[in-house]
Tab-separated table of C-alpha atoms and ligand atoms in Angstrom:
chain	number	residue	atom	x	y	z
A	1	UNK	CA	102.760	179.071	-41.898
A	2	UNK	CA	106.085	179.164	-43.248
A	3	UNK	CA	107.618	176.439	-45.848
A	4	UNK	CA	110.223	175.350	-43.070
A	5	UNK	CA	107.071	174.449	-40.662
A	6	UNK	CA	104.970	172.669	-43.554
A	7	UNK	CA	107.727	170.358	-44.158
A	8	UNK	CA	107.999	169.670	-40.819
A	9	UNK	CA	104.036	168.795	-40.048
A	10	UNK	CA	104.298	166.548	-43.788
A	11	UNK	CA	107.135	164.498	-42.474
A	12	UNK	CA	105.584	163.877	-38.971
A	13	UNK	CA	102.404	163.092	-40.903
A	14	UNK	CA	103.957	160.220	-42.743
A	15	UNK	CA	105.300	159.420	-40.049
A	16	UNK	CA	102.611	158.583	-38.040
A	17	UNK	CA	100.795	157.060	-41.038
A	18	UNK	CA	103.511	155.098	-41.394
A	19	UNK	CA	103.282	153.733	-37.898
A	20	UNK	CA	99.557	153.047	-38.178
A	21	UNK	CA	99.749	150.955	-41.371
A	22	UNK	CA	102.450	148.310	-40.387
A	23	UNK	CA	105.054	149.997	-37.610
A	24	UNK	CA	107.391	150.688	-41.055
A	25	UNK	CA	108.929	153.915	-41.622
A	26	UNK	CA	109.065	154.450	-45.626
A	27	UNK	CA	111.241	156.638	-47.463
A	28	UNK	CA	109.680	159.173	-50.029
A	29	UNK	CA	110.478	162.427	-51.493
A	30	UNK	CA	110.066	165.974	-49.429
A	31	UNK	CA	107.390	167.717	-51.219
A	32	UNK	CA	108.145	171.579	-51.453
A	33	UNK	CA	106.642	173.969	-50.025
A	34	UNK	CA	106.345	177.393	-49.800
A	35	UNK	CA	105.566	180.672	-47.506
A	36	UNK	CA	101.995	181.665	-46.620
A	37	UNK	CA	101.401	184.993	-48.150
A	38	UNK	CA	100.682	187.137	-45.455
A	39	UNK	CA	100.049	191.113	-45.047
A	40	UNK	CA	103.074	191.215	-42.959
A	41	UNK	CA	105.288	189.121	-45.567
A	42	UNK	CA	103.574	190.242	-48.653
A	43	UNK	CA	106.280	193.285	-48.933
A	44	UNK	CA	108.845	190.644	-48.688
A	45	UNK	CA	107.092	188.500	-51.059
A	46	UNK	CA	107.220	191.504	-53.547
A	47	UNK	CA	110.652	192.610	-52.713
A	48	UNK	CA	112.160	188.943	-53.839
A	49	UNK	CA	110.680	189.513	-57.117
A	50	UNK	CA	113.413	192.864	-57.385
A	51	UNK	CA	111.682	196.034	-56.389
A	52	UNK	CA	112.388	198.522	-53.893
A	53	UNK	CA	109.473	200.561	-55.035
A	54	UNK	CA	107.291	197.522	-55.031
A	55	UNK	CA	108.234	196.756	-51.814
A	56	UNK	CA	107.201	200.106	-50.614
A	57	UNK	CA	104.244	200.008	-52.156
A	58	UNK	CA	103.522	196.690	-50.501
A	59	UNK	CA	103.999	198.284	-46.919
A	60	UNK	CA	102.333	201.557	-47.555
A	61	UNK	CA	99.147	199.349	-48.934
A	62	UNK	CA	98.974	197.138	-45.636
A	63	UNK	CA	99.742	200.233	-43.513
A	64	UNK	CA	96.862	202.068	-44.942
A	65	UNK	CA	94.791	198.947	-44.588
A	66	UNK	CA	95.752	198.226	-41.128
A	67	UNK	CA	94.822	202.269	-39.924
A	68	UNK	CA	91.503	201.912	-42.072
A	69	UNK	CA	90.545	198.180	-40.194
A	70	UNK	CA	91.389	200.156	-36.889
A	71	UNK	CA	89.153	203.149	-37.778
A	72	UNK	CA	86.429	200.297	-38.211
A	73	UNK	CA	87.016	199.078	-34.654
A	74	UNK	CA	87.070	202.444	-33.255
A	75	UNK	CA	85.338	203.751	-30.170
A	76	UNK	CA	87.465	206.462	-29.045
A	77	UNK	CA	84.436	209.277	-29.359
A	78	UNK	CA	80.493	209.243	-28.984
A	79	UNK	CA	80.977	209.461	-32.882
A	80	UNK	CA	80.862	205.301	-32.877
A	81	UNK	CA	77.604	205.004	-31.334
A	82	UNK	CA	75.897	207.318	-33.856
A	83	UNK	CA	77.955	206.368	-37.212
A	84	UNK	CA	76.508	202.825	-39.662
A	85	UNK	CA	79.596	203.064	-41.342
A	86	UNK	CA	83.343	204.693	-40.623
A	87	UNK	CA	84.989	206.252	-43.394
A	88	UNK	CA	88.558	205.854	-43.292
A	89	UNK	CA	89.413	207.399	-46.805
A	90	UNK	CA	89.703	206.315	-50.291
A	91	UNK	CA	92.466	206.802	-53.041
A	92	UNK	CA	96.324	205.433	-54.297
A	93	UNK	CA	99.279	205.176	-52.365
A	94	UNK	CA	101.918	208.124	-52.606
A	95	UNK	CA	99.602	210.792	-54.068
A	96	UNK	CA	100.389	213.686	-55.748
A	97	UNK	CA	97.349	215.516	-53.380
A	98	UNK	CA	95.595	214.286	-50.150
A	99	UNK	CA	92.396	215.788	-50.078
A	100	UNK	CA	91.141	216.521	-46.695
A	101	UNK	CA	86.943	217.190	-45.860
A	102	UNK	CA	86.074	218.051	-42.201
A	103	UNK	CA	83.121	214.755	-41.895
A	104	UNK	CA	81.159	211.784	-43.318
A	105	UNK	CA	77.956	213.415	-44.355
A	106	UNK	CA	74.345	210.956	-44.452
A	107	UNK	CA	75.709	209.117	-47.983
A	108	UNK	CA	79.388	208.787	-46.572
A	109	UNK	CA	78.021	206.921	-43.864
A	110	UNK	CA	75.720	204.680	-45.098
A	111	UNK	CA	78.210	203.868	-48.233
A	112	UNK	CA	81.287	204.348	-46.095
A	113	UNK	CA	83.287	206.330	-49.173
A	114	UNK	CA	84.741	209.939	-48.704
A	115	UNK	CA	82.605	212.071	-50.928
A	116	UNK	CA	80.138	210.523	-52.461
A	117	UNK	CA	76.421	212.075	-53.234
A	118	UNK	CA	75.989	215.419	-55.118
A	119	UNK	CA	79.268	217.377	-53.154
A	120	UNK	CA	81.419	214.062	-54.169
A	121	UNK	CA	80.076	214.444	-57.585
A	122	UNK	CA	81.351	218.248	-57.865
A	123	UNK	CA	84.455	217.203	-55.843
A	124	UNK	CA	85.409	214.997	-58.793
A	125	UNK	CA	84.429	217.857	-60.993
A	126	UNK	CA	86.270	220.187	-59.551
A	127	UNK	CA	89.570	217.803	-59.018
A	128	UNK	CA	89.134	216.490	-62.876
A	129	UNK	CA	89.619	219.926	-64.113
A	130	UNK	CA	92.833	220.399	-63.089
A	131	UNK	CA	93.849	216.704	-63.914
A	132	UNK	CA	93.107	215.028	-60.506
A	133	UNK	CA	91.046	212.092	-59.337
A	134	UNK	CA	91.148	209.746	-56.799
A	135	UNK	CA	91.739	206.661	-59.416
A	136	UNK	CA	94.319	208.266	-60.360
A	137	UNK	CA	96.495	210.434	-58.332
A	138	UNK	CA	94.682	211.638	-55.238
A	139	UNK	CA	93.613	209.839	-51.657
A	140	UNK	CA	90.479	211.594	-50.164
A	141	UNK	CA	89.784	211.234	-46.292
A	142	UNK	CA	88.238	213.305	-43.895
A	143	UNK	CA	89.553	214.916	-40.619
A	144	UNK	CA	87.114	213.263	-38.481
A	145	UNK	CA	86.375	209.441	-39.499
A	146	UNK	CA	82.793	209.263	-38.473
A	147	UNK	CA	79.365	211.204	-39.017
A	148	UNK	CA	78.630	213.779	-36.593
A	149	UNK	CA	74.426	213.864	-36.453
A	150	UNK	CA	72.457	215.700	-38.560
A	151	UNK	CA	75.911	217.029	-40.168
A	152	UNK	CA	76.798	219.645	-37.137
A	153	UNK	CA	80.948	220.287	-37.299
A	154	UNK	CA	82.727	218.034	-35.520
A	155	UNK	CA	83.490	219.040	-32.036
A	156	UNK	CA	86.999	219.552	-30.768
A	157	UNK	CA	86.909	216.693	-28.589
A	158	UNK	CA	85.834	214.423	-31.479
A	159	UNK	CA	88.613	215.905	-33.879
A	160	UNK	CA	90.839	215.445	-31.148
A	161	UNK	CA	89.867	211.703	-30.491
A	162	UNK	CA	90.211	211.199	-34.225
A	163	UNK	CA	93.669	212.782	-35.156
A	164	UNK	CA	96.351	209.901	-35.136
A	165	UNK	CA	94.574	208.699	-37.801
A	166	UNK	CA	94.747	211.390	-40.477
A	167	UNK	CA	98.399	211.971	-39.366
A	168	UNK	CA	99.470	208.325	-39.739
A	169	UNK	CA	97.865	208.247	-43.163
A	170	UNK	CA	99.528	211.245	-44.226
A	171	UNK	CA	103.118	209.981	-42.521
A	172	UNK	CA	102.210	206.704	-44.870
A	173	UNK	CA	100.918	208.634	-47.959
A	174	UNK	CA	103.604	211.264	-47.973
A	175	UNK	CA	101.202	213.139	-50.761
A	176	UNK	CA	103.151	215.565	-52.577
A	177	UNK	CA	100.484	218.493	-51.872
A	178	UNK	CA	97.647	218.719	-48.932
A	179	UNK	CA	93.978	220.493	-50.307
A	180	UNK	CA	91.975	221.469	-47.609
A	181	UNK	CA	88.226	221.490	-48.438
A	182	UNK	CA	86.448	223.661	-46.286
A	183	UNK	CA	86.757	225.809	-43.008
A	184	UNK	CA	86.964	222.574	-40.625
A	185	UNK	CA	89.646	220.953	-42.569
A	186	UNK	CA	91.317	223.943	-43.110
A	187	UNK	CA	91.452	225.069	-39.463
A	188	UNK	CA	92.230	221.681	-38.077
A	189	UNK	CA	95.088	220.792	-40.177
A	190	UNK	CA	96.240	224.711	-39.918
A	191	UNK	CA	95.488	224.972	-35.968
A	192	UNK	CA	93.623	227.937	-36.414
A	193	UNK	CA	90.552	229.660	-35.801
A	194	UNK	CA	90.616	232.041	-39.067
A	195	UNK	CA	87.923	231.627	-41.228
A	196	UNK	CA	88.001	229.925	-44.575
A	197	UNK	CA	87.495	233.465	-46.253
A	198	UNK	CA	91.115	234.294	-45.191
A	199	UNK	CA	92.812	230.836	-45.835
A	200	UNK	CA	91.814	230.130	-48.755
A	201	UNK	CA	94.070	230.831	-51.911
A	202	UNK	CA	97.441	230.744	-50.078
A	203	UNK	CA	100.030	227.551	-50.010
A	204	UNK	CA	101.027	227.128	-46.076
A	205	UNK	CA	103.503	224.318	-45.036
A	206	UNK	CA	102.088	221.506	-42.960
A	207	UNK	CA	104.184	218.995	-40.903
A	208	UNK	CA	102.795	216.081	-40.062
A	209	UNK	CA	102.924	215.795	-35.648
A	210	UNK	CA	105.488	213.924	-34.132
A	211	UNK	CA	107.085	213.496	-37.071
A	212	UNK	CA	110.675	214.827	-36.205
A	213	UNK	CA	112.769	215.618	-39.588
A	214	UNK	CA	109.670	214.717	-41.348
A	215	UNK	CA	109.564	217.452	-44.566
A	216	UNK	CA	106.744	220.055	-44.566
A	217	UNK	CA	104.087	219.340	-47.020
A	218	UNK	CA	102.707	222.572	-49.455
A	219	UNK	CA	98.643	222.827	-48.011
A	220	UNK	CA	96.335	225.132	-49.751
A	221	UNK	CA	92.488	225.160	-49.020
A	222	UNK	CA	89.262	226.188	-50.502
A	223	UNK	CA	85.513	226.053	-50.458
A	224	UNK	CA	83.998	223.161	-49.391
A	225	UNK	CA	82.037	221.566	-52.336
A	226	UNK	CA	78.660	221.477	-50.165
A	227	UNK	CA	79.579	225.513	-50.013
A	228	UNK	CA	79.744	226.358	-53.652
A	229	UNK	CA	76.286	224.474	-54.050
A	230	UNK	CA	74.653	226.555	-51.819
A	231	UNK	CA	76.560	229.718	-52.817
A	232	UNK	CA	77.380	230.121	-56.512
A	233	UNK	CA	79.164	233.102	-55.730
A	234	UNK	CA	81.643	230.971	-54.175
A	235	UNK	CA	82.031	228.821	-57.638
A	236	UNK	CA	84.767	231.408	-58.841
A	237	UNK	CA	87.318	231.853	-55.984
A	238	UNK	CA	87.070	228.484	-55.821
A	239	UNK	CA	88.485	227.880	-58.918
A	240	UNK	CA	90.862	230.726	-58.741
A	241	UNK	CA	92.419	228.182	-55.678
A	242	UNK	CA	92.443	224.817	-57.965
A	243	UNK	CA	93.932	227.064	-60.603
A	244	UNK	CA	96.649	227.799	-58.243
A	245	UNK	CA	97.331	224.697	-57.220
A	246	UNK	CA	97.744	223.234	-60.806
A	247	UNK	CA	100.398	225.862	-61.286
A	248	UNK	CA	102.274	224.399	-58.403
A	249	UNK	CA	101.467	221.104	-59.855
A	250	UNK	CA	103.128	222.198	-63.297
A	251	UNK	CA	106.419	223.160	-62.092
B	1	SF4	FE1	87.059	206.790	-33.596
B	1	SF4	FE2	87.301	208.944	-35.150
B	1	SF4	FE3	85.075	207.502	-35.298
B	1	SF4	FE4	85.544	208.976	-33.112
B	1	SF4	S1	85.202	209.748	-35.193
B	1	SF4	S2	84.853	206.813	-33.147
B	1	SF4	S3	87.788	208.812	-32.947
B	1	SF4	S4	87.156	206.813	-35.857
């Protein structure tokens, strides 16, 4: 309610107290009041206190928690039916990288956080060593917002279904870099059918859909965590990739 309409519903308040007392209409001071606080006015709110960057903030923080509520309501694959909870991402506003996994797995959906359990453990391993986490300087979502059963890749259908909503978070985010974690994320946000074995190591540009004039954003991939525990052989390339990616991040 805004200040205007508060003063309003006070004076026709006294007013009819007024009336019911003794039929006299007493004078008194206008209390003051001010503007509900609202997700739509909160940028506002911010903005009168002198920031353009805080006022940016404020509407990348509501848009990110108005695509995440609408994830929650979300029935727009089988997906819903299956998931317990949706996992619409985790992480600060304007990263420096957007990390982007292909699913929920079992702990993702019952916790509804992007990569938790023993990959999200090495995830934040493997970010932390080249100065990364999601406290910090990162956002970590998935392509596909729910868990497929028993952990089977998404199917295109699903990933189709799902798309507007990694796309609006990355128009929102506007990360600074894109790491692709795996051979679903990496082929969904490259449109390709290579395998991860060939797109790994190398920075491609990514531009976000329908986003005319929109500038492209530097993507590299590599191993999915849940890949490098079952093949330790995979451990080194791996980091080969985060090492190039902190060399970008140096410059
Ligand atoms: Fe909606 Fe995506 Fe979940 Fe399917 S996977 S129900 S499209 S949020």
């Amino acid at each position: 309610m805004t200040a205007e309409d508060k003063t309003r519903l006070a004076a026709l308040l006294d007013t009819a107290g007024d009336f019911l007392r003794d039929g006299h209409w007493r004078e008194r001071e206008t209390p003051v009041f001010e503007d509900d606080v609202t997700v739509d006015n909160a940028a506002q709110t911010i903005a009168g206190d002198g920031g353009g960057d805080s006022l940016e903030a404020a509407a990348a923080i509501a848009a990110i928690a108005a695509i995440a509520a609408e994830v929650r309501e979300c029935r727009a694959c089988g997906l819903c039916d299956l998931r317990i909870l949706p996992v619409p991402g985790e992480g600060v506003q304007r990263p420096l990288v957007l990390v982007v996994g292909e699913a929920p797995g079992s702990e993702e959906d019952e916790r509804g956080k992007p990569f938790v359990g023993v990959a999200g453990h090495l995830l934040d391993r493997m970010l932390a060593s080249i100065n990364l986490s999601r406290e910090t300087n990162c956002f970590i979502t998935n392509t596909v917002k729910c868990r497929p059963p028993g952990n089977r890749d998404p199917s295109p259908e699903e990933t189709e279904a799902c798309a507007s909503f990694l796309a609006r978070q990355i128009r929102v985010l506007r990360p600074a870099y894109i790491l692709c974690m795996g051979r679903i994320a990496a082929q969904t946000m490259l449109r390709t059918s290579e395998g991860i074995g060939r797109l790994r190591g190398t920075f491609f540009d990514y531009t976000p859909d329908s986003a005319a004039g929109a500038p492209a954003i530097p993507l590299i991939a590599t191993y999915h965590p849940s890949a490098l525990l079952r093949d330790a052989n995979l451990k080194r390339p791996a980091w080969e990739d985060l090492k190039k990616l902190l060399a970008r991040l140096q410059t």
